[in-house]
C-alpha positions as CSV (number, residue, x, y, z in Angstrom):
1,X,30.9,-59.2,156.1
2,X,31.0,-58.7,152.2
3,X,28.6,-55.9,152.7
4,X,30.7,-54.1,155.1
5,X,33.7,-54.3,153.1
6,X,31.7,-53.0,150.3
7,X,30.7,-50.1,152.1
8,X,34.1,-49.4,153.4
9,X,35.7,-49.8,149.9
10,X,32.9,-47.0,148.6
11,X,34.0,-44.6,151.2
12,X,31.2,-45.1,153.8
13,X,33.1,-46.0,156.8
14,X,30.5,-45.2,159.3
15,X,28.2,-47.6,157.4
16,X,30.8,-50.3,157.4
17,X,31.6,-50.1,161.1
18,X,27.7,-50.0,161.8
19,X,27.5,-53.3,159.6
20,X,30.3,-55.0,161.1
21,X,29.2,-54.3,164.9
22,X,25.5,-55.4,164.1
23,X,27.2,-58.6,162.7
24,X,29.1,-59.3,165.9
25,X,26.2,-58.6,167.9
26,X,23.6,-60.8,165.9
27,X,25.9,-63.5,165.3
28,X,28.2,-63.8,168.5
29,X,28.8,-67.5,167.8
30,X,30.1,-67.1,164.2
31,X,33.9,-67.5,164.2
32,X,34.2,-64.4,162.2
33,X,32.4,-62.1,165.1
34,X,35.5,-61.0,166.8
35,X,37.1,-60.2,163.5
36,X,34.2,-57.9,162.4
37,X,34.7,-56.0,165.6
38,X,38.4,-56.0,164.8
39,X,37.9,-54.3,161.3
40,X,35.4,-51.9,162.6
41,X,38.2,-50.7,165.0
42,X,40.8,-50.5,162.5
43,X,38.5,-48.4,160.4
44,X,37.7,-46.1,163.3
45,X,41.6,-45.9,163.9
46,X,42.4,-45.0,160.3
47,X,39.9,-42.2,160.4
48,X,41.5,-40.7,163.7
49,X,38.4,-41.9,166.1
50,X,40.6,-43.4,168.8
51,X,37.6,-43.8,171.2
52,X,35.5,-45.4,168.7
53,X,38.4,-47.7,168.0
54,X,38.9,-48.6,171.7
55,X,35.4,-49.4,172.3
56,X,35.5,-51.9,169.4
57,X,38.8,-53.5,170.5
58,X,37.7,-53.6,174.3
59,X,34.5,-55.2,173.4
60,X,36.5,-58.1,171.6
61,X,38.4,-58.8,174.9
62,X,35.1,-58.8,177.0
63,X,32.9,-60.7,174.6
64,X,35.4,-63.2,172.6
65,X,38.1,-63.6,175.4
66,X,38.9,-66.9,173.4
67,X,39.5,-65.4,170.1
68,X,42.9,-64.9,168.5
69,X,42.0,-61.1,168.4
70,X,41.6,-60.7,172.0
71,X,45.1,-60.4,173.1
72,X,45.9,-58.5,169.8
73,X,43.0,-56.0,171.0
74,X,44.4,-55.5,174.1
75,X,47.9,-54.8,173.1
76,X,46.7,-52.3,170.7
77,X,44.7,-50.4,173.0
78,X,47.4,-50.5,175.5
79,X,50.0,-49.0,173.2
80,X,47.5,-46.6,171.9
81,X,46.5,-45.5,175.2
82,X,50.2,-44.9,176.1
83,X,50.6,-43.0,172.7
84,X,47.8,-40.7,174.0
85,X,49.2,-40.2,177.4
86,X,46.4,-42.2,179.1
87,X,48.7,-44.1,181.1
88,X,46.1,-45.6,183.6
89,X,44.3,-47.2,180.7
90,X,47.5,-48.2,179.0
91,X,48.5,-50.1,182.3
92,X,45.3,-51.9,182.7
93,X,45.0,-53.0,179.0
94,X,48.5,-54.3,179.0
95,X,48.3,-55.8,182.4
96,X,45.2,-57.7,181.3
97,X,47.3,-58.9,178.3
98,X,50.1,-60.0,180.3
99,X,48.0,-61.9,182.8
100,X,45.5,-63.4,180.5
101,X,47.6,-64.1,177.5
102,X,51.2,-64.7,178.7
103,X,52.4,-66.4,175.6
104,X,51.2,-63.3,173.5
105,X,54.1,-60.9,172.4
106,X,55.3,-61.2,176.2
107,X,58.3,-59.1,175.1
108,X,56.4,-56.4,173.6
109,X,53.7,-56.3,176.2
110,X,56.3,-56.1,179.1
111,X,58.3,-53.3,177.4
112,X,55.3,-51.1,176.9
113,X,53.7,-52.0,180.2
114,X,57.0,-50.8,181.6
115,X,56.7,-47.5,179.8
116,X,53.2,-47.0,181.2
117,X,54.2,-47.7,184.5
118,X,57.3,-45.2,184.5
119,X,55.3,-42.6,182.9
120,X,52.7,-42.7,185.7
121,X,55.5,-42.6,188.2
122,X,55.4,-46.1,189.1
123,X,59.3,-46.5,189.1
124,X,59.8,-49.8,191.0
125,X,56.9,-51.6,189.0
126,X,58.4,-50.1,185.8
127,X,61.9,-51.6,186.8
128,X,60.5,-55.0,187.6
129,X,58.6,-55.3,184.5
130,X,61.5,-54.3,182.3
131,X,63.9,-56.4,184.3
132,X,61.8,-59.5,183.6
133,X,61.9,-58.8,179.8
134,X,65.7,-58.6,180.1
135,X,66.1,-61.6,181.9
136,X,64.1,-63.7,179.5
137,X,65.7,-62.3,176.3
138,X,68.2,-59.7,176.5
139,X,69.0,-60.0,173.0
140,X,65.9,-59.5,171.1
141,X,64.7,-56.0,170.3
142,X,62.3,-55.6,173.2
143,X,65.0,-56.9,175.4
144,X,67.6,-54.6,174.2
145,X,64.8,-51.7,174.5
146,X,64.0,-52.7,178.1
147,X,67.5,-52.7,179.0
148,X,68.0,-49.1,177.4
149,X,64.7,-47.8,179.4
150,X,66.3,-49.2,182.5
151,X,69.1,-47.0,182.2
152,X,67.0,-44.1,181.1
153,X,64.0,-44.4,183.5
154,X,62.4,-41.9,181.4
155,X,58.8,-43.2,180.3
156,X,57.5,-39.6,179.6
157,X,60.4,-38.0,177.6
158,X,60.3,-40.8,174.8
159,X,62.5,-43.5,174.1
160,X,65.6,-43.2,171.7
161,X,67.0,-46.5,170.3
162,X,70.5,-46.1,171.6
163,X,72.4,-47.6,168.7
164,X,75.7,-45.7,169.5
165,X,75.5,-46.9,173.3
166,X,75.0,-50.5,172.9
167,X,78.1,-51.4,174.8
168,X,76.4,-50.0,177.8
169,X,74.1,-52.9,177.8
170,X,75.4,-55.6,175.9
171,X,76.4,-58.7,177.9
172,X,79.8,-60.5,178.1
173,X,81.2,-62.2,174.9
174,X,80.7,-65.6,176.5
175,X,79.2,-66.7,179.8
176,X,80.8,-70.1,179.6
177,X,83.4,-70.8,182.4
178,X,87.0,-70.9,180.9
179,X,86.1,-70.0,177.4
180,X,89.2,-68.8,175.6
181,X,87.5,-68.5,172.2
182,X,89.5,-71.4,170.7
183,X,88.0,-74.0,168.5
184,X,89.1,-76.8,170.8
185,X,87.3,-75.3,173.7
186,X,84.1,-75.1,171.6
187,X,84.4,-78.5,170.3
188,X,85.0,-80.2,173.9
189,X,81.6,-78.1,174.7
190,X,79.9,-79.5,171.8
191,X,81.3,-83.1,172.4
192,X,80.1,-82.9,175.9
193,X,76.5,-81.9,174.7
194,X,76.4,-84.3,171.8
195,X,78.1,-87.2,173.8
196,X,80.4,-87.8,170.8
197,X,84.3,-87.8,170.5
198,X,85.7,-84.5,169.6
199,X,87.9,-86.2,166.8
200,X,84.5,-86.9,164.8
201,X,82.9,-83.4,165.0
202,X,84.7,-81.8,162.0
203,X,84.2,-85.1,159.7
204,X,81.2,-85.0,157.4
205,X,79.1,-88.2,157.5
206,X,79.1,-90.5,154.4
207,X,75.4,-89.3,153.8
208,X,77.0,-85.7,153.1
209,X,79.8,-86.6,151.4
210,X,78.4,-89.2,149.0
211,X,75.4,-86.7,148.3
212,X,74.9,-86.1,144.6
213,X,74.1,-82.3,145.5
214,X,77.2,-82.1,147.6
215,X,79.4,-83.2,144.6
216,X,77.7,-81.2,142.3
217,X,77.8,-78.2,144.5
218,X,81.5,-78.2,144.8
219,X,82.0,-78.8,141.1
220,X,79.8,-75.8,140.0
221,X,82.0,-73.6,142.6
222,X,85.0,-74.9,140.5
223,X,83.8,-73.7,137.3
224,X,82.5,-70.3,138.9
225,X,78.7,-71.3,138.6
226,X,78.0,-69.9,141.9
227,X,74.3,-69.6,141.8
228,X,73.9,-73.4,140.8
229,X,76.5,-74.4,143.3
230,X,74.7,-72.8,146.3
231,X,71.4,-74.0,145.3
232,X,72.8,-77.6,145.5
233,X,74.7,-77.1,148.9
234,X,71.4,-75.5,150.2
235,X,69.7,-78.8,149.3
236,X,72.2,-80.6,151.4
237,X,71.7,-78.3,154.3
238,X,67.9,-78.7,154.3
239,X,68.3,-82.4,154.4
240,X,70.5,-82.3,157.3
241,X,69.1,-79.2,159.2
242,X,67.7,-81.2,162.3
243,X,71.1,-83.1,162.7
244,X,73.1,-81.2,165.0
245,X,76.4,-82.8,164.8
246,X,76.3,-82.5,161.0
247,X,75.3,-79.2,161.4
248,X,78.7,-78.3,162.7
249,X,80.7,-80.1,160.3
250,X,78.6,-78.5,157.6
251,X,79.0,-75.0,158.9
252,X,82.9,-75.4,158.8
253,X,82.7,-76.9,155.3
254,X,80.4,-74.0,154.0
255,X,82.8,-71.5,155.5
256,X,85.8,-73.3,153.7
257,X,83.8,-73.1,150.6
258,X,82.8,-69.3,151.3
259,X,79.3,-70.2,151.1
260,X,78.9,-67.9,154.1
261,X,75.2,-67.7,154.0
262,X,74.8,-71.4,154.5
263,X,77.7,-71.4,157.1
264,X,76.0,-68.8,159.0
265,X,72.6,-70.5,159.1
266,X,73.9,-73.9,160.0
267,X,75.5,-72.5,162.9
268,X,72.7,-70.4,164.1
269,X,70.7,-73.6,163.9
270,X,72.9,-75.7,165.8
271,X,72.9,-72.9,168.7
272,X,69.0,-73.0,168.6
273,X,69.2,-76.8,169.2
274,X,72.1,-76.5,171.8
275,X,71.5,-76.4,175.5
276,X,72.8,-72.7,175.7
277,X,69.5,-71.2,175.4
278,X,71.0,-67.8,174.9
279,X,73.5,-67.1,172.3
280,X,75.9,-65.6,175.0
281,X,75.7,-68.8,176.6
282,X,77.5,-70.8,173.8
283,X,81.2,-70.8,173.4
284,X,82.8,-67.9,171.6
285,X,84.2,-69.6,168.5
286,X,80.4,-70.8,167.8
287,X,79.1,-67.5,168.4
288,X,81.4,-65.8,166.1
289,X,80.4,-68.0,163.1
290,X,76.6,-67.1,163.9
291,X,77.6,-63.4,163.8
292,X,80.5,-63.3,161.4
293,X,82.5,-60.3,160.0
294,X,83.0,-61.5,156.4
295,X,84.4,-58.9,154.2
296,X,85.8,-57.1,157.2
297,X,88.3,-54.7,155.7
298,X,86.0,-53.8,153.1
299,X,82.9,-53.2,155.3
300,X,85.1,-51.4,158.2
301,X,86.7,-49.2,155.5
302,X,83.4,-48.0,153.8
303,X,81.5,-47.7,157.0
304,X,84.2,-45.3,158.4
305,X,84.5,-43.4,155.1
306,X,80.7,-42.5,155.4
307,X,80.5,-42.0,159.3
308,X,78.8,-45.3,160.1
309,X,79.7,-47.5,162.9
310,X,81.1,-50.5,161.4
311,X,79.4,-53.0,163.8
312,X,76.1,-51.5,162.7
313,X,76.9,-52.0,159.1
314,X,77.8,-55.6,159.7
315,X,74.4,-55.9,161.6
316,X,72.7,-54.4,158.5
317,X,74.4,-56.9,155.9
318,X,73.7,-59.7,158.0
319,X,70.0,-58.9,157.8
320,X,70.2,-58.1,154.3
321,X,72.0,-60.9,152.7
322,X,73.8,-63.1,155.6
323,X,77.1,-62.0,153.8
324,X,76.1,-63.9,150.5
325,X,77.6,-61.7,147.7
326,X,75.2,-63.1,145.1
327,X,72.0,-62.7,146.9
328,X,69.0,-61.3,145.1
329,X,65.6,-60.7,146.6
330,X,62.0,-60.9,145.2
331,X,62.3,-57.0,144.9
332,X,65.4,-57.2,142.8
333,X,67.7,-56.1,145.7
334,X,71.1,-57.2,144.9
335,X,74.4,-58.2,146.7
336,X,75.7,-58.0,150.3
337,X,74.0,-54.6,151.0
338,X,71.1,-55.5,148.7
339,X,71.0,-52.6,146.2
340,X,68.2,-52.2,143.9
341,X,68.9,-51.4,140.4
342,X,67.5,-47.9,140.5
343,X,69.4,-47.1,143.7
344,X,72.7,-48.4,142.3
345,X,72.2,-46.2,139.3
346,X,71.3,-43.3,141.3
347,X,74.4,-43.8,143.5
348,X,76.9,-44.4,140.6
349,X,75.6,-41.1,139.1
350,X,76.1,-39.4,142.5
351,X,79.7,-40.9,142.7
352,X,80.5,-40.2,139.1
353,X,81.3,-44.0,139.0
354,X,82.6,-44.7,135.6
355,X,81.0,-47.1,133.1
356,X,78.5,-48.3,135.6
357,X,76.1,-51.3,134.7
358,X,73.9,-53.0,137.2
359,X,76.0,-56.3,136.9
360,X,78.7,-54.4,138.7
361,X,76.5,-54.1,141.9
362,X,77.3,-57.8,142.8
363,X,80.9,-57.3,143.1
364,X,81.5,-56.8,146.9
365,X,83.5,-53.5,146.8
366,X,81.1,-51.9,144.7
367,X,77.9,-53.4,146.6
368,X,79.4,-52.0,150.0
369,X,80.8,-48.8,148.8
370,X,77.2,-47.9,147.4
371,X,75.3,-49.4,150.3
372,X,77.3,-47.4,152.9
373,X,77.0,-44.2,150.9
374,X,73.4,-44.8,150.6
375,X,72.5,-45.4,154.1
376,X,74.5,-42.2,155.0
377,X,72.7,-40.1,152.4
378,X,69.2,-41.2,153.7
379,X,70.4,-40.5,157.3
380,X,71.2,-36.9,156.2
381,X,68.0,-36.7,154.3
382,X,66.0,-37.7,157.5
383,X,67.6,-35.2,159.8
384,X,70.4,-37.4,161.1
385,X,68.1,-39.9,162.9
386,X,69.6,-43.5,162.5
387,X,66.5,-45.4,163.2
388,X,64.6,-43.2,160.6
389,X,67.7,-44.0,158.2
390,X,67.4,-47.7,158.5
391,X,63.8,-47.8,158.0
392,X,64.1,-45.4,155.0
393,X,66.9,-47.9,153.8
394,X,64.5,-50.9,154.0
395,X,61.1,-49.1,152.7
396,X,62.3,-45.8,151.2
397,X,63.2,-42.6,152.7
398,X,59.8,-40.9,151.8
399,X,57.9,-43.3,153.6
400,X,60.2,-43.1,156.5
401,X,59.7,-39.4,156.6
402,X,56.1,-39.7,156.6
403,X,55.7,-42.4,159.4
404,X,58.3,-40.4,161.4
405,X,56.2,-37.2,161.0
406,X,53.1,-39.1,162.3
407,X,54.8,-40.9,164.9
408,X,57.2,-38.0,166.5
409,X,60.3,-38.5,168.0
410,X,59.9,-41.4,170.2
411,X,61.7,-44.0,168.1
412,X,59.9,-47.0,169.9
413,X,56.5,-45.5,169.0
414,X,58.1,-44.7,165.4
415,X,58.9,-48.4,164.8
416,X,55.7,-49.8,166.6
417,X,53.2,-47.6,164.5
418,X,54.8,-48.2,161.0
419,X,52.0,-49.2,158.9
420,X,53.6,-52.1,157.2
421,X,55.3,-55.0,159.0
422,X,58.8,-55.4,156.7
423,X,60.6,-52.2,158.1
424,X,59.3,-52.9,161.6
425,X,60.9,-56.8,161.4
426,X,63.8,-55.1,159.7
427,X,64.7,-52.8,162.8
428,X,64.1,-55.5,165.0
429,X,66.7,-57.7,163.6
430,X,69.3,-54.9,163.3
431,X,69.2,-54.1,166.9
432,X,69.3,-57.5,167.9
433,X,72.0,-58.3,165.3
434,X,74.1,-55.1,166.8
435,X,73.5,-56.4,170.3
436,X,75.6,-59.4,169.4
437,X,78.2,-57.8,167.4
438,X,78.8,-55.2,170.1
439,X,79.2,-58.2,172.5
440,X,81.6,-60.0,170.4
441,X,83.6,-57.3,168.8
442,X,82.6,-54.0,170.6
443,X,85.6,-54.2,173.1
444,X,88.2,-54.8,170.6
């Protein structure tokens, strides 16, 4: 393995692949045998040798069916075959993955299997495959994509992520009978689930109110030491993150303290524990605290000023910062819309913003203005494609342009073939967020 890596690093890809394959052949019982074939296949793919890559990957499925690489190999072959219009081979690989490894990325496998079936003219099979994905999880990325595909039923023309038409597939705001959106209705639902009295639901237990971190967090907020306050309050959340009744009361208190990120994650975790299953099966009052519109007037105004759908920008900010105005990432991205210092300075220059310093970017009215402007600029730079723009916002417009040129106009293939995971996860999250924001607020 080390020899093969050295050969690859030295530019001898053929020698590296030969060494990997020899290792897998001569030591089939070694735990690294399947991984050796995987590495060989990836080297072949990077060189554009799709057939050699497919041979390596299919060999993993045949020779090492119990390895973790086997379903990954079938999925890679299936999507790659689809991209190369080899629909029979795509269907075969993806159906094998779905049948043999039903828990491996079932949503992604189902979506691409439906694409291949539709492209081959198997309309009824594609409908059934996509509907199964939608029925199981309508609110995740591939659930949304499958629902859009059911509307399009065009497996050969390329899939467009229909950000602007989410209303056509979004479910109802709430599926709970009699839900009037009130806090009282939500608390009756919670009380029935948790087997507690509604009068106690909003009350923090003594284990929270007497917690030194809870006391310190409020004191830090009172003297405007927000960073220390949030750190103390988060420690309280972590200690109670598995206690459903306390999560509800904590979410309300965090909201009162304007610790919006903590309020959101506490409510989202409560919904995960609940019997709802899907978010839309929970009371509307709870859903709206998991998908809130904090800073609504500001975000709506700046979105509209830059030609951006406000619900999309809420979806982006939820993913970027969970509405925490003081958020800072490891990459030094800052504030609600996570503006990095260089981008902030560049936007300030473009907008002729007077006396700009980086500290100002944490102020919501500046951060949101700069974020909306930058997203609009990136969209224009990338020929108006919103999915390209979102990838560019996350990973840089130059990278997005390169990836788009390689993938073509099919948005789903573009996202699938991104060479790093972060922008792919980013798009998945924003599409899911937008599904919920459209359900909850899109009909207003």
